[in-house]
PDB file of C-alpha atoms in Angstrom:
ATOM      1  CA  UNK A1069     118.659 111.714 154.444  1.00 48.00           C
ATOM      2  CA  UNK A1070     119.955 108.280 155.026  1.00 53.00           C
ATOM      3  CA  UNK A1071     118.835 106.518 157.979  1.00 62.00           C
ATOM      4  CA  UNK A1072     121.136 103.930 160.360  1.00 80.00           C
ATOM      5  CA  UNK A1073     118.836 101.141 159.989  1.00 84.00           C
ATOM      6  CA  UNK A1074     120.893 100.096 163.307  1.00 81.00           C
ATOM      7  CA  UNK A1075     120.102 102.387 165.592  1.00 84.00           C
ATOM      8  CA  UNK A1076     116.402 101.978 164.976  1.00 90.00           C
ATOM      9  CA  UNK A1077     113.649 100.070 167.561  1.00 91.00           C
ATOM     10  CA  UNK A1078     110.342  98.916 167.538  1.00 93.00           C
ATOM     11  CA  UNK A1079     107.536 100.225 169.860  1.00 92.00           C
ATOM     12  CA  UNK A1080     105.947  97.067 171.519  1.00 93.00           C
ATOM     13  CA  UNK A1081     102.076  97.752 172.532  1.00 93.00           C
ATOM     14  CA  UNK A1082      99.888  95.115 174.234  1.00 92.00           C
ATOM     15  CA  UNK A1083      96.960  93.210 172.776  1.00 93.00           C
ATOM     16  CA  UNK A1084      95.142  95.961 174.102  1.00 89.00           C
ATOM     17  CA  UNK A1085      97.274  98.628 171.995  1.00 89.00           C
ATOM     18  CA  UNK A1086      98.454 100.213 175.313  1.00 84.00           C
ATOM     19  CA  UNK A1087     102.683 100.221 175.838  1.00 86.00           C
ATOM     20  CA  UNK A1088     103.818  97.063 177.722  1.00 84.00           C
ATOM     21  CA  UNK A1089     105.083  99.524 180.438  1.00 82.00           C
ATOM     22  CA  UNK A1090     106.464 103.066 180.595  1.00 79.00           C
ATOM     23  CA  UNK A1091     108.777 102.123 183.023  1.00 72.00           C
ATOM     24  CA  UNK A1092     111.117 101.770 180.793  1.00 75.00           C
ATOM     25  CA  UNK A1093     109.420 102.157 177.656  1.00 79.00           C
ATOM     26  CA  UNK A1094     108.349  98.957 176.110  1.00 88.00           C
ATOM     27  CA  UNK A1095     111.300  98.619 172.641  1.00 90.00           C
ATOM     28  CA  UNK A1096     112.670  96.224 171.013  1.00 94.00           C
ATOM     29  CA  UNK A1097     115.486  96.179 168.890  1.00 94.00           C
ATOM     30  CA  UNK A1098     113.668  96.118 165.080  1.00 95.00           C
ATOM     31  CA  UNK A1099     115.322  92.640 164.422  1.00 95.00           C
ATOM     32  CA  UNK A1100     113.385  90.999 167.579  1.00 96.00           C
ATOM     33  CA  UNK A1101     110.434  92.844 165.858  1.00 96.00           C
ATOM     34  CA  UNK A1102     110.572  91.125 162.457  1.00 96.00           C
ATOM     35  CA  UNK A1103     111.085  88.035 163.670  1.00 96.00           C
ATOM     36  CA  UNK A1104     107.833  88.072 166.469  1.00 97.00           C
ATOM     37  CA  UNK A1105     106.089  88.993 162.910  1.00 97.00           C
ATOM     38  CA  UNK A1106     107.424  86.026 160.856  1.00 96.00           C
ATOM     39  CA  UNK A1107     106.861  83.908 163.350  1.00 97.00           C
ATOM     40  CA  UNK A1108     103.136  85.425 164.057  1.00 97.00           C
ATOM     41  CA  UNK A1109     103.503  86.468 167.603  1.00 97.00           C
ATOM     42  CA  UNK A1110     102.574  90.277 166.845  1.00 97.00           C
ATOM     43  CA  UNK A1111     100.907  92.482 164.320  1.00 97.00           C
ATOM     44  CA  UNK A1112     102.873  94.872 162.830  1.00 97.00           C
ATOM     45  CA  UNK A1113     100.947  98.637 162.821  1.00 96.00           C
ATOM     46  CA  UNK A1114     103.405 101.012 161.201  1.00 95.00           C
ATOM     47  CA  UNK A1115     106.365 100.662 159.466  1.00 95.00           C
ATOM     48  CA  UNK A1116     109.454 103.111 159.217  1.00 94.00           C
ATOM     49  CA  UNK A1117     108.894 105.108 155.906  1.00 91.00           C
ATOM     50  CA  UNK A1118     111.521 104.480 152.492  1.00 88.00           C
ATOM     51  CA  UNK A1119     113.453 101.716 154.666  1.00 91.00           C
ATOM     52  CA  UNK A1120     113.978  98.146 154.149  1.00 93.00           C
ATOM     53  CA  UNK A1121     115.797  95.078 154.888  1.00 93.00           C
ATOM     54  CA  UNK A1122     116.763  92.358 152.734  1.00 91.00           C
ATOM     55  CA  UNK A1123     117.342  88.881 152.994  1.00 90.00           C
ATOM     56  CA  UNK A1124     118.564  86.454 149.884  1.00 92.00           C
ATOM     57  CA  UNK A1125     115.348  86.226 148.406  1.00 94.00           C
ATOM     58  CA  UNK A1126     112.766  89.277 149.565  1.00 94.00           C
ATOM     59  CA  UNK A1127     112.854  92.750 151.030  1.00 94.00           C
ATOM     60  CA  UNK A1128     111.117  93.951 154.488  1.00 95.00           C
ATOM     61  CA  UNK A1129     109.824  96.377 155.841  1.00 95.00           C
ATOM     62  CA  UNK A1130     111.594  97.726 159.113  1.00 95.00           C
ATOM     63  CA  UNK A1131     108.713  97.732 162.177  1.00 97.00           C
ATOM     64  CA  UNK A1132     108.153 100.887 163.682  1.00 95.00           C
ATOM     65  CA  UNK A1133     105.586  99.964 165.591  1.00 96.00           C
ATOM     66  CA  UNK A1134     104.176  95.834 166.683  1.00 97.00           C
ATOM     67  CA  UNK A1135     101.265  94.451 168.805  1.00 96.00           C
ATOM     68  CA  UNK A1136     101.294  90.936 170.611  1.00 96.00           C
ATOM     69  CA  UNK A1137      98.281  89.186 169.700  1.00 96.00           C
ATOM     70  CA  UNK A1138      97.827  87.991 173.097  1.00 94.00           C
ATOM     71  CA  UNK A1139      97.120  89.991 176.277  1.00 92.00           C
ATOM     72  CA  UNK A1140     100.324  90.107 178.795  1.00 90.00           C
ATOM     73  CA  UNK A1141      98.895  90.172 181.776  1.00 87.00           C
ATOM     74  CA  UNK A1142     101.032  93.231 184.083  1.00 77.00           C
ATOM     75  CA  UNK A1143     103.242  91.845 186.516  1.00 77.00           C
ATOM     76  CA  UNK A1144     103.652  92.673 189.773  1.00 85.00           C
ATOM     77  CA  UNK A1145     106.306  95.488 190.679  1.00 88.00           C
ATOM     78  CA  UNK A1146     109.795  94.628 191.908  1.00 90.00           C
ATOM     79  CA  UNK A1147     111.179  96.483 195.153  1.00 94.00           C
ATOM     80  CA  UNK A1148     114.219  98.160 192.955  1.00 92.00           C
ATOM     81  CA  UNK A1149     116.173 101.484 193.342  1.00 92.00           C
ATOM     82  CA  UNK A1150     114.721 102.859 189.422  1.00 90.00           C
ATOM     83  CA  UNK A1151     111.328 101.639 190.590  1.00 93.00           C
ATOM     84  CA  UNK A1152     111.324 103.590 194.114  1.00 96.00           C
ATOM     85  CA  UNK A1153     112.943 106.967 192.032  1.00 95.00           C
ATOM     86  CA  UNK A1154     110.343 106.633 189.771  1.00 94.00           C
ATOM     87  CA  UNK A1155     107.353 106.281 191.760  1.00 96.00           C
ATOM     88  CA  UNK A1156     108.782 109.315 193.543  1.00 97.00           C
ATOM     89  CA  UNK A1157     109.259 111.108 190.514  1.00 95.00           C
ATOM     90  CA  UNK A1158     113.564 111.662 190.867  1.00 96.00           C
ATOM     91  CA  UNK A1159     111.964 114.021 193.418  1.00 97.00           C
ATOM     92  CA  UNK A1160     113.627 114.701 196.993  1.00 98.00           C
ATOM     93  CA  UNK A1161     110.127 113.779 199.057  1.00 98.00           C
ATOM     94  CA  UNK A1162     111.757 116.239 201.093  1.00 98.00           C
ATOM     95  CA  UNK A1163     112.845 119.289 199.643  1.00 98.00           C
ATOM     96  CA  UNK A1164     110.621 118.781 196.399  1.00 98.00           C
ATOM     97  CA  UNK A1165     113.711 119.676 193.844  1.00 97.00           C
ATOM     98  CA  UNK A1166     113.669 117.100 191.373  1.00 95.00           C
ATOM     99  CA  UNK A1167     117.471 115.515 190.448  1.00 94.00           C
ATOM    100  CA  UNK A1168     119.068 113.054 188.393  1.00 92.00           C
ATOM    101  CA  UNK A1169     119.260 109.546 189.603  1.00 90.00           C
ATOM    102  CA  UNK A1170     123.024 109.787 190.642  1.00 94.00           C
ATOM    103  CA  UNK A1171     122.241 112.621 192.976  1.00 95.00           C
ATOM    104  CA  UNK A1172     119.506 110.900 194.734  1.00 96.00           C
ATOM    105  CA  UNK A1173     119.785 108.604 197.905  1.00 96.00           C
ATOM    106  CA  UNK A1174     117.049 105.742 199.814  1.00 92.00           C
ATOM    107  CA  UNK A1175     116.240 107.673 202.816  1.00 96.00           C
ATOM    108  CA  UNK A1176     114.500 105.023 205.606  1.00 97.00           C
ATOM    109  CA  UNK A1177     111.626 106.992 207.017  1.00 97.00           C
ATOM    110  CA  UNK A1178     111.654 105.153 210.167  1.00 97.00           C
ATOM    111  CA  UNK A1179     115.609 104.257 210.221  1.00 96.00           C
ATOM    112  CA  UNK A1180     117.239 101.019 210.208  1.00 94.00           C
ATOM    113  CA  UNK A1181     119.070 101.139 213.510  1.00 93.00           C
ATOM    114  CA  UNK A1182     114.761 101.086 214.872  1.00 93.00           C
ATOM    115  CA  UNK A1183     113.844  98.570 213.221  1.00 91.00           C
ATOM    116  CA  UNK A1184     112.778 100.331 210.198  1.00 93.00           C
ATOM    117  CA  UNK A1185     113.192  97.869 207.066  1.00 94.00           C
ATOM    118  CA  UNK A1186     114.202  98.120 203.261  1.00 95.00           C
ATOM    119  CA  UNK A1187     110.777  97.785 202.309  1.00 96.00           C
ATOM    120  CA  UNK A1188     107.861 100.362 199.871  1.00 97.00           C
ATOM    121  CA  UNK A1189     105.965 101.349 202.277  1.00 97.00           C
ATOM    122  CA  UNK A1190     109.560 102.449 204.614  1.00 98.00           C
ATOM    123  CA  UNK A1191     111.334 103.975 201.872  1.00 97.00           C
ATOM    124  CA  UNK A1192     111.487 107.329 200.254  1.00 98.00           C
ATOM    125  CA  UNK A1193     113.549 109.099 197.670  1.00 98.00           C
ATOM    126  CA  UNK A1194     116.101 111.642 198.941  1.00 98.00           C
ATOM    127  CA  UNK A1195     118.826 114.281 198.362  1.00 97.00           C
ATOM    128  CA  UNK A1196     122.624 113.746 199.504  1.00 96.00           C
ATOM    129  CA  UNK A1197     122.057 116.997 202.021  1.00 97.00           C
ATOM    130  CA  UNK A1198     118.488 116.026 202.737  1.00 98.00           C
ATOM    131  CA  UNK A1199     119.128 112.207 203.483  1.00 97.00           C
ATOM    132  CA  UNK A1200     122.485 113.547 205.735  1.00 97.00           C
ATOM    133  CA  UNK A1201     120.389 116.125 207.413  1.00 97.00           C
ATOM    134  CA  UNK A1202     117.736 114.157 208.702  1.00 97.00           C
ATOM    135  CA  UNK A1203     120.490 111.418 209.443  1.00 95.00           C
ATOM    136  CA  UNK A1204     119.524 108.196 212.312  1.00 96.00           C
ATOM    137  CA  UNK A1205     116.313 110.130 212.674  1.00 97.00           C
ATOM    138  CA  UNK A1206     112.597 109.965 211.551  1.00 97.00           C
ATOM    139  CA  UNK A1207     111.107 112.980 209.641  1.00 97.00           C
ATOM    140  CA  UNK A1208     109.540 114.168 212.390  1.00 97.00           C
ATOM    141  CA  UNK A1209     112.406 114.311 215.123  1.00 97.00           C
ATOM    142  CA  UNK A1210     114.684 115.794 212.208  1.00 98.00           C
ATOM    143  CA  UNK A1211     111.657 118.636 212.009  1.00 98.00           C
ATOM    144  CA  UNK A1212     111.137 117.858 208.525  1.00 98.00           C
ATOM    145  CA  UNK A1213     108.495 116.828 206.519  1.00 97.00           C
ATOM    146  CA  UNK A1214     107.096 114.418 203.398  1.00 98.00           C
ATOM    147  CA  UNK A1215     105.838 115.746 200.723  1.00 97.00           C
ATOM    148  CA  UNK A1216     103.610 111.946 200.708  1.00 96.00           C
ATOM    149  CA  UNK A1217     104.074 108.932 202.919  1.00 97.00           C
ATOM    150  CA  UNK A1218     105.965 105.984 201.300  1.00 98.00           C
ATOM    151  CA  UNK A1219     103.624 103.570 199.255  1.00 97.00           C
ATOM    152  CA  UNK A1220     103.773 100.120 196.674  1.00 97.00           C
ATOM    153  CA  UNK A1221     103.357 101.088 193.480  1.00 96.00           C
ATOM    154  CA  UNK A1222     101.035  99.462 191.273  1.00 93.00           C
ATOM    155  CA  UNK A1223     102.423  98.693 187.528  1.00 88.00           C
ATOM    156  CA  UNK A1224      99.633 101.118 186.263  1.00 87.00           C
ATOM    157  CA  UNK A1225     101.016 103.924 189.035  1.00 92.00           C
ATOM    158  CA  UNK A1226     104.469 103.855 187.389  1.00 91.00           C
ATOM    159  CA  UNK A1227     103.706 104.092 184.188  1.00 87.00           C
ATOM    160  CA  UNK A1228     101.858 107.273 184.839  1.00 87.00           C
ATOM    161  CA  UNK A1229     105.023 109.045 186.747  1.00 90.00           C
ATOM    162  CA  UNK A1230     107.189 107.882 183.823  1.00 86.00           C
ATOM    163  CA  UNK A1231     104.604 109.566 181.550  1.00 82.00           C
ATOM    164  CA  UNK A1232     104.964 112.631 183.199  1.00 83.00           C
ATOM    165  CA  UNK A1233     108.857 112.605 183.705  1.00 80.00           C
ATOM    166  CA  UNK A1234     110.208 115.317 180.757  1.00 71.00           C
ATOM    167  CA  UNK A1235     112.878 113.063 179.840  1.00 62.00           C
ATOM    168  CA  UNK A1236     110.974 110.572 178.522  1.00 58.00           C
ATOM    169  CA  UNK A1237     108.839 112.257 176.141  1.00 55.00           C
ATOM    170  CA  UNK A1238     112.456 113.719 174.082  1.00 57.00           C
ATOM    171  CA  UNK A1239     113.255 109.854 173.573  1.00 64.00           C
ATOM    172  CA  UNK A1240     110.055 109.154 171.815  1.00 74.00           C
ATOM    173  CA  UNK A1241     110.195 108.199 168.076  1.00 79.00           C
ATOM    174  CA  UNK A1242     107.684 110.468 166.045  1.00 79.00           C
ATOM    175  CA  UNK A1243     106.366 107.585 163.961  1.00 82.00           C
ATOM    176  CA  UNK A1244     105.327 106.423 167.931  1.00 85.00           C
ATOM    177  CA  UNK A1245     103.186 109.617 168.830  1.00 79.00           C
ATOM    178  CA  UNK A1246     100.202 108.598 167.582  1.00 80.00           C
ATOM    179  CA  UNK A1247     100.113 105.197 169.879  1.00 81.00           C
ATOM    180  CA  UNK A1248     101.599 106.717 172.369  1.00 75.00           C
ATOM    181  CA  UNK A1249      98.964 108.636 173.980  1.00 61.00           C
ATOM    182  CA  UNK A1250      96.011 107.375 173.266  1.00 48.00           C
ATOM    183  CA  UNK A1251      94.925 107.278 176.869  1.00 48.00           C
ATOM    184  CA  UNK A1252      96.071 110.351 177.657  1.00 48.00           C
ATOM    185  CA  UNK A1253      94.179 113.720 178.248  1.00 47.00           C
ATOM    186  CA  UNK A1254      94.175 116.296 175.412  1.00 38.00           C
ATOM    187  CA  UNK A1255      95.672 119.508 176.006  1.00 43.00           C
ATOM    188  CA  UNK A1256      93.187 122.460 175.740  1.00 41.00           C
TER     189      UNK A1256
END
């Protein structure tokens, strides 16, 4: 089987051989890879079997998976839409049914016209119908209810939804499974 050398990335772990985030997944295109490695910025762990690269005068191996050689410290998380979905978990925090991210609205738990700002701990994840039922309302007026109050996610926090989200998991490479989850439980 011949493999598009193009359309392959590099899994980028931490110094401590943990992902640099989940949230997206922490890749890099293999090129970016090789270089960090000639220039001695990472370590490269595993390498995609029977393919190589060559330049005028040597062959390389294609990274499958690279470590920085210093720690990168987490950073704190940015107030985006992908960021609020995903702490919620592309899950209505109303009606529970999880959707894809173009089917899913901000709803303001307390609403804007009172005073109610764009902020974590104000805004929630919602279906079209959901979002339009409770309307200029808060939950409890509209006689519905969270299924958790609004929160700020830590870095650590988001990674673990996007751990559990289904979609991710089909996008993994297999040469990446066995640094992948580590720190996870093991199924019994």
């Amino acid at each position: 089987m011949m493999v598009q050398v193009s359309n392959l990335r590099t899994l980028v772990l931490n110094a401590d051989m943990q992902p640099l985030s989940w949230a997206p997944l922490s890749v890099w295109s293999w090129q970016q890879a090789l270089v960090a490695i000639l220039q001695d910025r990472v370590t490269q762990l595993k390498a995609y079997e029977d393919v190589r690269v060559h330049s005028a005068s040597r062959p390389f191996e294609v990274p499958a998976v690279v470590a920085l050689k210093s720690y990168r410290k987490q950073r704190k998380v940015s107030f985006t839409r992908y960021h609020v979905f995903l702490r919620d978990e592309f899950t209505c925090q109303y009606c529970g049914k999880r959707f894809a991210a173009k089917d899913l609205t901000f709803d303001h738990v307390m609403p804007r016209s009172r005073a109610g700002g764009s902020r974590w701990d104000n805004i929630v994840t919602s279906c079209g119908p959901d979002n339009h039922r409770k309307g200029n309302r808060t939950p409890r007026e509209a006689g519905m209810r969270l299924l958790r109050p609004p929160f700020e996610p830590t870095a650590r926090q988001l990674d673990a939804a996007a751990r559990r989200l289904p979609w991710v998991r089909g996008d993994l490479h297999q040469t990446w499974m066995d640094f992948l989850y580590w720190g996870s439980e093991l199924d019994e």
